[in-house]
Coordinates of C-alpha atoms in Angstrom, one line a residue:
M13 CA 21.6 -69.7 248.3
K14 CA 18.8 -69.5 251.0
D15 CA 16.4 -72.2 252.0
I16 CA 12.8 -71.0 252.4
D17 CA 9.5 -72.6 253.5
N18 CA 7.8 -73.7 250.3
K19 CA 4.1 -73.1 251.2
I20 CA 4.6 -69.7 252.8
D21 CA 6.8 -68.1 250.1
L22 CA 5.1 -69.8 247.1
E23 CA 1.8 -68.8 248.4
N24 CA 2.7 -65.3 249.3
L25 CA 4.4 -64.5 246.0
I26 CA 1.5 -66.0 243.9
N27 CA -1.3 -64.3 246.0
S28 CA 0.4 -61.1 246.5
N29 CA -1.0 -57.9 244.9
I30 CA 1.9 -57.5 242.5
P31 CA -0.1 -56.2 239.3
I32 CA 1.9 -58.4 236.8
P33 CA 1.8 -61.9 235.8
I34 CA 4.2 -64.3 237.7
C35 CA 4.8 -67.8 237.6
I36 CA 7.2 -70.1 239.8
V37 CA 9.5 -72.6 237.8
G38 CA 11.3 -75.6 239.2
S39 CA 14.6 -76.9 238.1
G40 CA 12.9 -79.6 236.0
G41 CA 11.3 -76.9 233.9
K42 CA 7.7 -77.4 235.4
I43 CA 5.7 -74.7 236.4
L44 CA 4.9 -74.9 240.0
G45 CA 2.4 -72.3 240.4
A46 CA 1.2 -68.8 239.1
N47 CA -1.0 -65.7 240.0
E48 CA -4.2 -64.8 238.5
K49 CA -2.5 -62.2 236.3
I50 CA -1.0 -65.1 234.3
E51 CA -4.4 -65.1 232.2
D52 CA -3.2 -61.8 230.6
V53 CA -0.4 -63.9 229.1
F54 CA -2.0 -67.2 228.3
L55 CA -5.6 -67.9 227.3
Y56 CA -6.0 -70.3 230.1
G57 CA -4.9 -69.4 233.7
N58 CA -4.3 -72.8 235.0
I59 CA -0.6 -73.5 233.9
E60 CA 0.5 -75.5 236.8
D61 CA 2.5 -78.6 236.1
S62 CA 2.8 -77.2 232.5
D63 CA 6.2 -77.3 230.6
L64 CA 8.0 -73.9 230.6
F65 CA 9.7 -74.7 227.2
A66 CA 6.4 -75.5 225.7
L67 CA 4.8 -72.4 226.9
T68 CA 7.5 -69.8 226.3
G69 CA 10.3 -71.5 224.4
I70 CA 12.7 -70.9 227.3
K71 CA 14.9 -73.7 228.3
S72 CA 15.1 -74.5 232.0
K73 CA 18.8 -75.0 231.7
E74 CA 19.4 -71.5 230.2
L75 CA 17.1 -70.1 232.8
F76 CA 19.0 -71.6 235.8
D77 CA 22.4 -70.7 234.2
G78 CA 21.3 -67.1 234.6
K79 CA 20.6 -66.2 231.0
Y80 CA 17.2 -64.3 231.5
R81 CA 18.1 -61.5 233.9
E82 CA 17.4 -57.9 233.8
D83 CA 20.0 -57.3 231.0
T84 CA 19.1 -60.3 228.9
P85 CA 15.3 -60.8 228.9
A86 CA 13.2 -62.9 226.7
I87 CA 10.4 -61.5 224.5
I88 CA 7.3 -63.5 223.7
E89 CA 4.1 -62.8 222.0
R90 CA 1.0 -64.3 223.3
N91 CA -2.7 -63.4 223.6
G92 CA -2.2 -60.6 221.2
H93 CA 0.4 -58.9 223.5
K94 CA 4.1 -58.8 223.7
F95 CA 5.7 -59.6 227.0
K96 CA 9.2 -59.1 228.3
I97 CA 10.2 -62.1 230.7
I98 CA 12.8 -61.5 233.5
A99 CA 13.9 -64.2 236.0
G100 CA 13.8 -63.1 239.6
T101 CA 16.3 -64.4 242.2
E102 CA 16.9 -68.1 242.3
T103 CA 16.2 -69.8 245.7
T104 CA 15.2 -73.4 246.9
K105 CA 12.2 -75.1 248.3
D106 CA 11.7 -78.3 250.3
T107 CA 10.4 -81.4 248.8
D108 CA 8.6 -84.4 250.2
E109 CA 11.9 -86.4 250.2
D110 CA 13.5 -83.8 252.6
E111 CA 15.5 -82.5 249.7
C112 CA 15.8 -78.9 248.4
E113 CA 14.8 -78.1 244.8
R114 CA 15.9 -75.1 242.9
I115 CA 13.2 -72.6 241.9
I116 CA 13.0 -69.3 240.1
P117 CA 10.2 -66.8 239.8
L118 CA 9.4 -65.3 236.3
Y119 CA 7.9 -61.9 235.8
F120 CA 6.0 -61.0 232.7
Y121 CA 6.1 -57.3 231.7
D122 CA 3.7 -56.1 229.0
V123 CA 5.7 -54.1 226.5
T124 CA 3.4 -54.2 223.7
E125 CA 3.3 -50.3 223.4
Y126 CA 7.0 -50.1 223.6
E127 CA 7.7 -52.8 221.0
E128 CA 5.1 -51.3 218.5
L129 CA 6.7 -48.1 219.1
K130 CA 10.2 -49.5 218.4
V131 CA 9.0 -51.1 215.2
K132 CA 7.3 -47.8 214.1
Y133 CA 10.6 -46.0 214.8
T134 CA 12.6 -48.5 212.8
D135 CA 10.1 -48.6 209.9
E136 CA 10.0 -44.9 209.6
K137 CA 13.9 -44.6 209.3
I138 CA 15.0 -43.4 206.0
C139 CA 16.8 -45.7 203.7
V140 CA 19.2 -44.1 201.0
C141 CA 19.3 -45.9 197.6
K142 CA 21.5 -45.1 194.7
I143 CA 21.0 -46.6 191.4
N144 CA 23.4 -46.6 188.4
I145 CA 22.6 -47.9 184.9
D146 CA 25.4 -50.1 184.0
N147 CA 27.0 -49.8 180.4
H148 CA 25.0 -46.6 179.8
D149 CA 27.6 -44.9 177.7
Q150 CA 28.6 -48.1 175.8
F151 CA 24.9 -48.7 175.1
N152 CA 24.3 -45.1 173.7
D153 CA 27.5 -45.4 171.5
A154 CA 26.4 -48.7 169.9
V155 CA 22.8 -47.5 169.1
S156 CA 21.2 -44.8 167.2
P157 CA 20.3 -41.6 169.2
E158 CA 16.4 -42.4 168.8
T159 CA 16.9 -46.0 170.1
G160 CA 19.1 -44.8 173.0
M161 CA 16.6 -42.1 174.1
A162 CA 13.6 -44.6 173.8
V163 CA 15.4 -47.2 175.8
T164 CA 16.7 -44.9 178.3
A165 CA 13.2 -43.4 178.8
E166 CA 11.9 -46.9 179.4
V167 CA 14.4 -47.5 182.1
N168 CA 13.8 -44.2 183.6
K169 CA 10.1 -45.1 183.8
M170 CA 10.7 -48.5 185.4
I171 CA 12.8 -46.9 188.0
R172 CA 10.4 -44.3 188.8
K173 CA 7.4 -46.9 188.9
W174 CA 9.7 -48.9 191.4
A175 CA 10.1 -46.0 193.5
Q176 CA 6.5 -45.1 193.4
D177 CA 5.6 -48.7 194.8
I178 CA 7.7 -48.0 197.8
E179 CA 6.7 -44.5 198.2
G180 CA 10.0 -43.1 197.6
S181 CA 11.4 -39.7 196.5
V182 CA 13.3 -39.9 193.3
D183 CA 16.2 -37.6 192.3
K184 CA 18.0 -37.9 188.9
I185 CA 21.5 -36.9 189.6
K186 CA 23.1 -37.7 186.2
E187 CA 21.8 -39.3 183.0
A188 CA 22.4 -42.7 184.4
V189 CA 22.5 -42.0 188.3
Y190 CA 19.4 -41.9 190.5
V191 CA 19.0 -41.3 194.4
I192 CA 15.9 -42.6 196.0
H193 CA 14.8 -42.1 199.8
F194 CA 12.3 -44.4 201.2
Q195 CA 11.1 -45.8 204.6
Q196 CA 12.8 -48.8 206.0
K197 CA 9.5 -50.6 206.2
Y198 CA 9.6 -51.4 202.6
L199 CA 13.1 -52.9 202.7
E200 CA 12.2 -56.4 203.8
G201 CA 9.6 -56.8 200.9
L202 CA 12.4 -55.7 198.4
M203 CA 14.7 -58.1 199.7
A204 CA 12.1 -60.9 199.9
G205 CA 11.5 -60.1 196.2
K206 CA 15.4 -60.2 195.4
F207 CA 14.9 -56.8 193.8
E208 CA 12.8 -57.8 190.9
I209 CA 13.6 -54.5 189.0
L210 CA 17.0 -56.1 188.3
D211 CA 15.3 -58.8 186.2
Q212 CA 12.9 -56.2 184.6
V213 CA 15.6 -54.0 183.3
R214 CA 17.9 -56.8 182.2
A215 CA 15.0 -58.1 180.1
L216 CA 14.5 -55.0 178.1
E217 CA 15.1 -55.5 174.4
T218 CA 18.3 -53.3 173.5
S219 CA 19.1 -54.4 170.0
V220 CA 22.7 -54.7 171.0
D221 CA 24.5 -57.8 172.0
F222 CA 24.6 -57.0 175.8
P223 CA 21.7 -56.1 178.2
L224 CA 21.4 -52.9 180.2
S225 CA 21.4 -53.7 183.9
L226 CA 21.3 -51.8 187.2
S227 CA 23.7 -51.5 190.0
I228 CA 21.7 -50.7 193.2
G229 CA 23.3 -49.7 196.6
I230 CA 21.2 -49.2 199.7
G231 CA 22.3 -47.8 203.0
V232 CA 20.3 -48.5 206.1
G233 CA 20.3 -47.9 209.9
G234 CA 22.8 -45.1 210.0
T235 CA 22.7 -42.8 213.2
D236 CA 21.8 -39.9 210.8
I237 CA 21.0 -39.4 207.2
S238 CA 24.7 -38.6 206.2
E239 CA 25.9 -42.0 207.6
T240 CA 23.2 -43.9 205.8
A241 CA 24.1 -42.1 202.8
S242 CA 27.7 -43.2 203.3
F243 CA 26.6 -46.8 203.6
A244 CA 24.8 -46.4 200.3
D245 CA 28.0 -45.1 198.6
A246 CA 29.9 -48.2 200.0
A247 CA 27.2 -50.4 198.9
M248 CA 27.3 -48.9 195.4
D249 CA 31.0 -49.3 195.2
L250 CA 30.6 -53.0 196.0
A251 CA 27.8 -53.5 193.4
V252 CA 29.8 -51.8 190.6
G253 CA 33.2 -53.4 191.7
R254 CA 31.5 -56.8 191.7
G255 CA 30.4 -56.5 187.9
G256 CA 26.9 -54.7 188.3
D257 CA 23.5 -56.1 187.7
Q258 CA 23.1 -56.6 191.5
A259 CA 21.8 -54.8 194.6
V260 CA 23.9 -54.5 197.6
V261 CA 22.3 -53.6 201.1
K262 CA 24.7 -52.3 203.7
N263 CA 24.3 -51.3 207.4
E264 CA 27.0 -50.8 210.1
S265 CA 27.8 -54.4 210.5
R266 CA 26.2 -56.4 207.8
I267 CA 26.2 -56.5 203.9
Q268 CA 23.8 -58.5 201.9
Y269 CA 23.9 -59.1 198.1
Y270 CA 21.1 -59.7 195.6
G271 CA 21.1 -60.5 191.9
G272 CA 24.5 -60.7 189.9
K273 CA 23.2 -63.0 187.3
T274 CA 25.1 -61.6 184.2
Q275 CA 28.8 -61.4 183.3
S276 CA 30.4 -58.1 183.5
V277 CA 30.3 -56.6 179.9
E278 CA 33.6 -56.3 178.3
K279 CA 34.6 -52.7 177.4
S280 CA 35.6 -52.1 173.8
N281 CA 37.7 -48.9 174.7
K282 CA 41.2 -49.8 176.0
G283 CA 41.7 -46.1 177.0
K284 CA 41.7 -46.9 180.8
S285 CA 44.5 -49.6 180.3
R286 CA 46.5 -46.8 178.6
V287 CA 46.0 -44.4 181.3
V288 CA 46.7 -46.9 184.1
G289 CA 49.7 -48.2 182.3
H290 CA 51.3 -44.7 182.2
A291 CA 50.2 -43.9 185.7
I292 CA 51.9 -47.0 187.2
R293 CA 55.1 -46.2 185.1
K294 CA 55.2 -42.7 186.6
L295 CA 54.7 -44.2 190.2
M296 CA 57.6 -46.6 189.5
E297 CA 59.8 -43.9 188.2
E298 CA 59.3 -42.0 191.4
S299 CA 60.1 -45.2 193.5
K300 CA 63.4 -46.4 194.6
T301 CA 62.2 -50.0 195.0
V302 CA 59.1 -51.9 193.7
L303 CA 57.9 -55.1 195.6
I304 CA 55.5 -57.3 193.4
M305 CA 53.4 -59.8 195.0
G306 CA 50.3 -62.0 194.4
H307 CA 48.1 -63.9 196.7
K308 CA 49.1 -66.7 199.0
H309 CA 49.5 -70.0 197.4
A310 CA 50.2 -68.2 194.2
D311 CA 48.8 -69.6 190.8
M312 CA 50.0 -69.2 187.5
D313 CA 47.9 -66.0 186.9
A314 CA 49.4 -64.3 189.9
F315 CA 53.0 -65.5 189.3
G316 CA 52.9 -64.9 185.6
S317 CA 51.5 -61.4 186.1
A318 CA 54.4 -60.7 188.6
L319 CA 56.9 -61.5 185.9
G320 CA 55.1 -59.1 183.5
I321 CA 55.2 -56.3 186.1
Y322 CA 58.8 -57.1 186.9
R323 CA 59.8 -56.6 183.2
M324 CA 57.9 -53.3 183.3
C325 CA 60.1 -52.3 186.1
I326 CA 63.4 -53.3 184.5
A327 CA 62.2 -51.2 181.3
C328 CA 61.7 -48.2 183.7
K329 CA 65.2 -48.8 185.3
V330 CA 63.7 -49.5 188.8
D331 CA 65.0 -52.1 191.4
A332 CA 62.2 -54.6 191.6
H333 CA 61.7 -57.8 193.6
I334 CA 59.1 -60.5 193.5
V335 CA 57.9 -61.5 196.9
I336 CA 56.8 -65.1 197.4
D337 CA 57.1 -67.3 200.5
E338 CA 55.5 -70.5 199.7
I339 CA 55.7 -72.3 196.2
P340 CA 52.7 -74.5 195.5
D341 CA 53.1 -77.7 193.4
S342 CA 51.1 -76.2 190.7
I343 CA 53.8 -73.7 189.8
K344 CA 56.9 -75.4 191.4
A345 CA 58.3 -76.6 188.0
F346 CA 57.9 -73.3 186.3
Y347 CA 59.2 -71.4 189.6
K348 CA 62.4 -73.5 189.3
Q349 CA 62.7 -72.6 185.6
V350 CA 62.5 -69.0 186.4
E351 CA 64.9 -69.3 189.4
E352 CA 67.5 -71.0 187.2
T353 CA 67.7 -68.1 184.7
G354 CA 69.1 -65.9 187.5
T355 CA 67.2 -63.0 185.8
Y356 CA 64.7 -62.2 188.6
S357 CA 65.0 -61.3 192.1
L358 CA 62.7 -63.7 194.1
I359 CA 62.7 -62.9 197.8
K360 CA 60.9 -63.7 201.0
T361 CA 58.9 -61.4 203.2
D362 CA 61.5 -60.8 205.8
K363 CA 63.8 -59.4 203.2
A364 CA 60.9 -57.5 201.6
K365 CA 60.2 -55.7 204.9
N366 CA 63.5 -54.0 205.0
L367 CA 63.4 -53.0 201.4
A368 CA 59.9 -51.6 202.0
K369 CA 61.2 -48.8 204.3
D370 CA 62.8 -46.6 201.9
N371 CA 60.6 -45.0 199.3
A372 CA 59.1 -48.5 198.0
M373 CA 56.0 -49.2 196.0
V374 CA 54.1 -52.4 196.5
V375 CA 52.2 -53.9 193.4
V376 CA 49.5 -56.5 194.5
L377 CA 48.2 -58.8 191.8
D378 CA 45.3 -61.0 191.3
T379 CA 43.5 -60.2 194.8
H380 CA 42.5 -57.0 196.5
R381 CA 41.7 -58.7 199.8
P382 CA 44.5 -58.0 202.4
S383 CA 43.9 -61.2 204.3
F384 CA 44.9 -63.0 201.0
I385 CA 48.1 -61.2 200.1
E386 CA 51.3 -62.8 200.3
A387 CA 52.8 -60.3 202.8
P388 CA 50.0 -58.0 204.0
E389 CA 52.4 -56.3 206.4
L390 CA 54.2 -54.6 203.5
L391 CA 51.0 -52.5 202.9
E392 CA 51.7 -50.7 206.3
I393 CA 55.4 -50.1 205.5
A394 CA 55.6 -49.0 201.8
D395 CA 54.8 -45.5 200.7
K396 CA 52.7 -46.4 197.6
T397 CA 50.2 -49.4 196.8
V398 CA 49.1 -50.4 193.4
V399 CA 46.2 -53.0 193.0
I400 CA 45.7 -55.0 189.8
D401 CA 42.9 -57.5 189.9
H402 CA 40.1 -59.1 188.0
H403 CA 38.0 -60.5 190.8
R404 CA 34.5 -59.1 191.7
R405 CA 35.0 -56.7 194.7
A406 CA 34.5 -58.3 198.0
E407 CA 33.6 -56.7 201.4
E408 CA 37.3 -56.8 202.5
V409 CA 39.4 -54.5 200.3
I410 CA 42.8 -52.8 200.5
E411 CA 42.2 -49.4 201.9
N412 CA 43.4 -46.2 200.2
P413 CA 45.5 -47.7 197.5
T414 CA 47.5 -45.1 195.5
L415 CA 46.0 -46.7 192.2
A416 CA 43.6 -49.6 192.0
Y417 CA 42.7 -51.2 188.6
I418 CA 40.1 -53.8 189.4
E419 CA 38.1 -54.9 186.3
S420 CA 35.8 -57.7 186.9
Y421 CA 35.0 -58.2 183.1
A422 CA 38.7 -59.4 182.5
S423 CA 39.5 -62.9 182.1
S424 CA 42.5 -62.8 184.3
T425 CA 45.0 -60.4 185.9
A426 CA 47.4 -61.6 183.2
E427 CA 45.0 -60.1 180.5
L428 CA 45.0 -56.7 182.4
V429 CA 48.8 -56.7 182.9
T430 CA 49.4 -57.7 179.2
E431 CA 47.1 -54.7 178.0
I432 CA 49.1 -52.3 180.3
L433 CA 52.5 -53.7 178.9
Q434 CA 51.4 -53.0 175.4
Y435 CA 51.4 -49.4 176.0
I436 CA 54.7 -49.4 178.0
L437 CA 56.9 -51.8 176.2
N438 CA 57.9 -52.7 172.9
R439 CA 56.9 -56.5 172.7
K440 CA 60.5 -57.3 171.8
I441 CA 61.6 -56.4 175.2
L442 CA 59.3 -58.8 176.7
I443 CA 61.3 -62.1 176.8
R444 CA 59.7 -65.5 175.7
L445 CA 59.5 -66.9 179.4
E446 CA 57.5 -63.9 180.5
A447 CA 55.1 -63.9 177.6
E448 CA 54.5 -67.8 178.2
A449 CA 53.9 -67.2 181.9
L450 CA 51.3 -64.4 181.0
L451 CA 49.7 -66.6 178.6
A452 CA 49.6 -69.5 181.0
G453 CA 47.8 -67.3 183.5
M454 CA 45.2 -66.4 181.0
T455 CA 44.9 -70.1 179.9
I456 CA 44.3 -71.5 183.4
D457 CA 41.8 -68.8 184.4
T458 CA 39.7 -69.3 181.4
N459 CA 39.8 -73.0 181.4
R460 CA 41.8 -72.9 178.0
F461 CA 39.7 -70.0 176.6
A462 CA 36.4 -71.7 177.2
V463 CA 34.8 -69.3 179.9
K464 CA 35.0 -65.7 180.7
T465 CA 36.8 -64.8 177.4
G466 CA 36.1 -61.6 175.4
V467 CA 37.6 -60.1 172.3
R468 CA 40.2 -58.3 174.4
T469 CA 41.2 -61.6 175.9
F470 CA 42.1 -62.9 172.5
E471 CA 43.7 -59.7 171.5
A472 CA 46.0 -59.9 174.6
A473 CA 46.8 -63.6 173.8
A474 CA 47.7 -62.6 170.2
W475 CA 50.1 -60.0 171.4
L476 CA 51.8 -62.6 173.7
R477 CA 52.0 -64.9 170.8
R478 CA 53.7 -62.4 168.7
S479 CA 56.0 -61.7 171.6
G480 CA 57.3 -65.2 171.4
A481 CA 54.9 -67.4 173.6
D482 CA 54.9 -71.0 172.6
T483 CA 51.6 -72.6 173.2
T484 CA 53.2 -76.0 173.2
E485 CA 55.3 -74.9 176.2
V486 CA 52.4 -73.3 177.9
K487 CA 50.6 -76.7 177.8
R488 CA 53.5 -78.5 179.4
F489 CA 53.0 -76.0 182.5
F490 CA 49.8 -77.8 183.2
Q491 CA 50.9 -81.5 183.0
M492 CA 50.3 -83.5 186.1
D493 CA 51.9 -86.5 187.6
Q494 CA 50.3 -90.0 187.7
E495 CA 49.2 -89.8 191.3
T496 CA 47.3 -86.5 190.7
F497 CA 45.7 -87.7 187.6
M498 CA 44.5 -90.9 189.4
L499 CA 43.1 -88.7 192.3
K500 CA 41.2 -86.4 189.9
S501 CA 39.8 -89.4 187.9
K502 CA 38.6 -91.0 191.1
A503 CA 36.9 -87.8 192.4
I504 CA 35.2 -87.5 188.9
A505 CA 34.0 -91.1 189.0
E506 CA 32.7 -90.9 192.5
S507 CA 30.8 -87.5 192.1
R508 CA 27.2 -87.0 192.9
F509 CA 24.8 -85.5 190.3
L510 CA 21.7 -83.8 192.0
P511 CA 18.3 -83.8 190.2
S512 CA 18.4 -80.0 190.0
G513 CA 21.4 -79.9 187.8
Y514 CA 24.3 -79.7 190.1
A515 CA 27.3 -81.7 190.5
V516 CA 29.3 -82.2 193.8
A517 CA 32.5 -84.2 194.5
I518 CA 35.2 -84.8 197.1
C519 CA 38.9 -85.2 196.5
E520 CA 40.2 -87.7 199.1
G521 CA 43.3 -87.4 201.1
V522 CA 45.5 -84.3 201.9
H523 CA 47.3 -82.6 199.0
Q524 CA 49.2 -79.3 198.9
D525 CA 48.0 -78.6 195.3
I526 CA 44.4 -79.4 196.0
Q527 CA 43.2 -75.9 194.5
V528 CA 44.3 -76.9 191.2
I529 CA 42.9 -80.4 191.4
N530 CA 39.5 -79.2 192.6
A531 CA 39.4 -76.7 189.8
Q532 CA 40.2 -79.2 187.1
V533 CA 37.5 -81.6 188.6
A534 CA 34.9 -78.9 188.7
D535 CA 35.7 -78.1 185.1
E536 CA 35.4 -81.6 184.0
L537 CA 32.0 -82.0 185.7
L538 CA 30.6 -79.1 183.6
E539 CA 31.0 -81.2 180.6
V540 CA 28.3 -83.5 181.7
K541 CA 25.1 -82.7 180.0
G542 CA 22.5 -81.0 182.1
I543 CA 24.9 -79.6 184.7
K544 CA 24.8 -76.0 185.3
A545 CA 27.2 -75.8 188.2
S546 CA 29.7 -78.0 190.1
F547 CA 31.3 -77.9 193.5
V548 CA 34.5 -79.7 194.6
A549 CA 36.0 -79.9 198.1
G550 CA 39.3 -81.3 199.3
K551 CA 41.9 -80.9 202.0
K552 CA 44.9 -78.9 201.5
N553 CA 46.3 -79.8 205.0
K554 CA 44.8 -81.1 208.3
D555 CA 43.2 -77.7 209.1
T556 CA 42.2 -76.4 205.6
T557 CA 39.6 -77.6 203.1
C558 CA 39.7 -75.9 199.7
I559 CA 36.4 -75.5 197.6
S560 CA 36.3 -74.8 194.0
A561 CA 33.0 -73.9 192.2
R562 CA 32.2 -73.6 188.4
S563 CA 29.1 -72.7 186.5
L564 CA 28.0 -72.0 182.9
G565 CA 26.4 -68.7 184.0
E566 CA 23.1 -69.6 185.0
V567 CA 24.2 -70.0 188.6
N568 CA 26.1 -67.4 190.5
V569 CA 28.7 -69.6 192.5
Q570 CA 30.4 -66.4 193.7
V571 CA 27.4 -65.6 196.0
I572 CA 27.3 -69.3 197.3
L573 CA 31.0 -69.5 198.2
E574 CA 30.9 -66.1 199.8
K575 CA 29.0 -67.7 202.5
F576 CA 32.1 -69.7 203.2
G577 CA 34.3 -66.6 203.3
G578 CA 35.5 -67.0 199.7
G579 CA 34.7 -65.2 196.4
G580 CA 35.5 -65.0 192.7
H581 CA 33.1 -64.5 189.8
L582 CA 29.7 -65.5 188.6
N583 CA 31.0 -68.7 187.1
V584 CA 34.3 -69.2 188.9
A585 CA 34.8 -69.1 192.5
G586 CA 36.7 -70.7 195.6
A587 CA 36.9 -70.6 199.3
Q588 CA 39.1 -72.1 202.1
V589 CA 37.4 -73.3 205.4
E590 CA 38.4 -75.4 208.5
D591 CA 35.5 -77.9 208.2
E592 CA 35.8 -81.4 206.7
P593 CA 35.1 -81.8 202.9
D594 CA 31.9 -83.9 203.6
T595 CA 30.4 -81.2 205.9
V596 CA 31.2 -78.6 203.2
I597 CA 29.5 -80.5 200.5
S598 CA 26.4 -81.1 202.7
R599 CA 26.1 -77.5 203.5
I600 CA 26.5 -76.5 199.8
I601 CA 23.8 -79.1 198.9
E602 CA 21.5 -77.4 201.5
L603 CA 22.1 -73.9 200.2
L604 CA 21.4 -75.1 196.7
E605 CA 18.2 -76.7 197.9
E606 CA 17.2 -73.6 199.7
G607 CA 17.8 -71.5 196.5
E608 CA 15.8 -73.9 194.3
N609 CA 12.9 -73.8 196.7
K610 CA 12.7 -69.9 196.8

């Protein structure tokens, strides 16, 4: 750092003929002087002794820490123009106390035309929008041809009117599929309006017991139209995989979700289950070993489904193993019961790695996210991967599985597995313990058949009942000890009820089985009159807080918990974070209030 004479250098710099605005900033954040061109930036030219932060929003500490150099300038808009601010070389000046003060010159470059050109370039980039009419075939099967044509024509009219409003070109690819190209300048307005066309189509009178809805996938910001179209395809896959009735906007680094207000409509035709069942059996018969695993901290849905797939492997005379490392308290008693039978091969990840090397197939249950899987490394080793899941599709997904059966309409993975087994096994082959495990998985994920249940859910449960499942035994799976009961009761008693119809609660202490406790508390809070959604947080260990959310369908809790890295369904969702429970609940309340104010 070089000492200079204050008067000479400041005066020379300020009075020089440099044709751009300049000001000198002291270490305290005060303006020490400026040239006459500074009037181009600020309406008044005399800014000496003014505060830098008040004038520009630049903090002096960041300035002297070297933030606003050539490669990291600040952009401000003043006096009808946009200026790029670049800091010069730091130096010092003498003070009256014979000390040296740090000073930095700031240079203001008028970049108005450049910024306007950049905005114009961005605004005129082409977005690719793909639209799919959900349940189109099912709707046409349920109504007369005349009604089907009339309603479809109305949806077509609405889509074309929507495209016209954004000056987009419309191409109808199939009966229920459209592609729209429009300029990016309209995208912000669509997102601000939360894609109102979703509500308009859903509100159409259809004369059937389910609404028509749209899935919208929008690609934006690709290097060329081909890449933008690929973003749109990925966005559409997410929209459909998450249950439809929503819009997904995707660029290279970010995905945003809008809508998702209705449940996925249950499909009446079980043809897909039959096809998937026979495909899985063929893959099993071609494999030497089948490794079955659910998500980490397995629940009854994941573990019960694993037993069902294990029985399918035995029926196909294939060597099978269930991979599970950690046994949560919620299934510990049942796991011990399974282990004591000596019928099942229950192994750890280390042993599974060796088995996966020789013509092995991995079956992943109750999740499709690699980071949630019990042993994700097995995906890299095994030859084939099958995914069976009922959760709405997340951004993170197992890439290129041999077979993926992800149906968000289903109540549980146990329901999907039960349907598959019906086409592969005689129900007499399924032993009682396995039938009860599958029924327990369906029971826990539907809150005892109170939520997210359809005709197929009860049909699957009836098949399990005929296979020997005892509902009394299933109920025993969910009994809790006195300490857990007291913890659950205290959380309910101390819960907060917000005026907008939300309930929040915290489970105190640290408990390995907190996910189950949170879920039960959240379910109980929904029984309070006027409550439309509930959120419960509690610590699993010193580093992990688990969140459970439930709703009656009016609020999409999945979208809220995705902001915490979680997911689930419209009315059932969960997440795990590192923050403390009270911090999490405070953040959830903020998000709820923001949503209510929009």
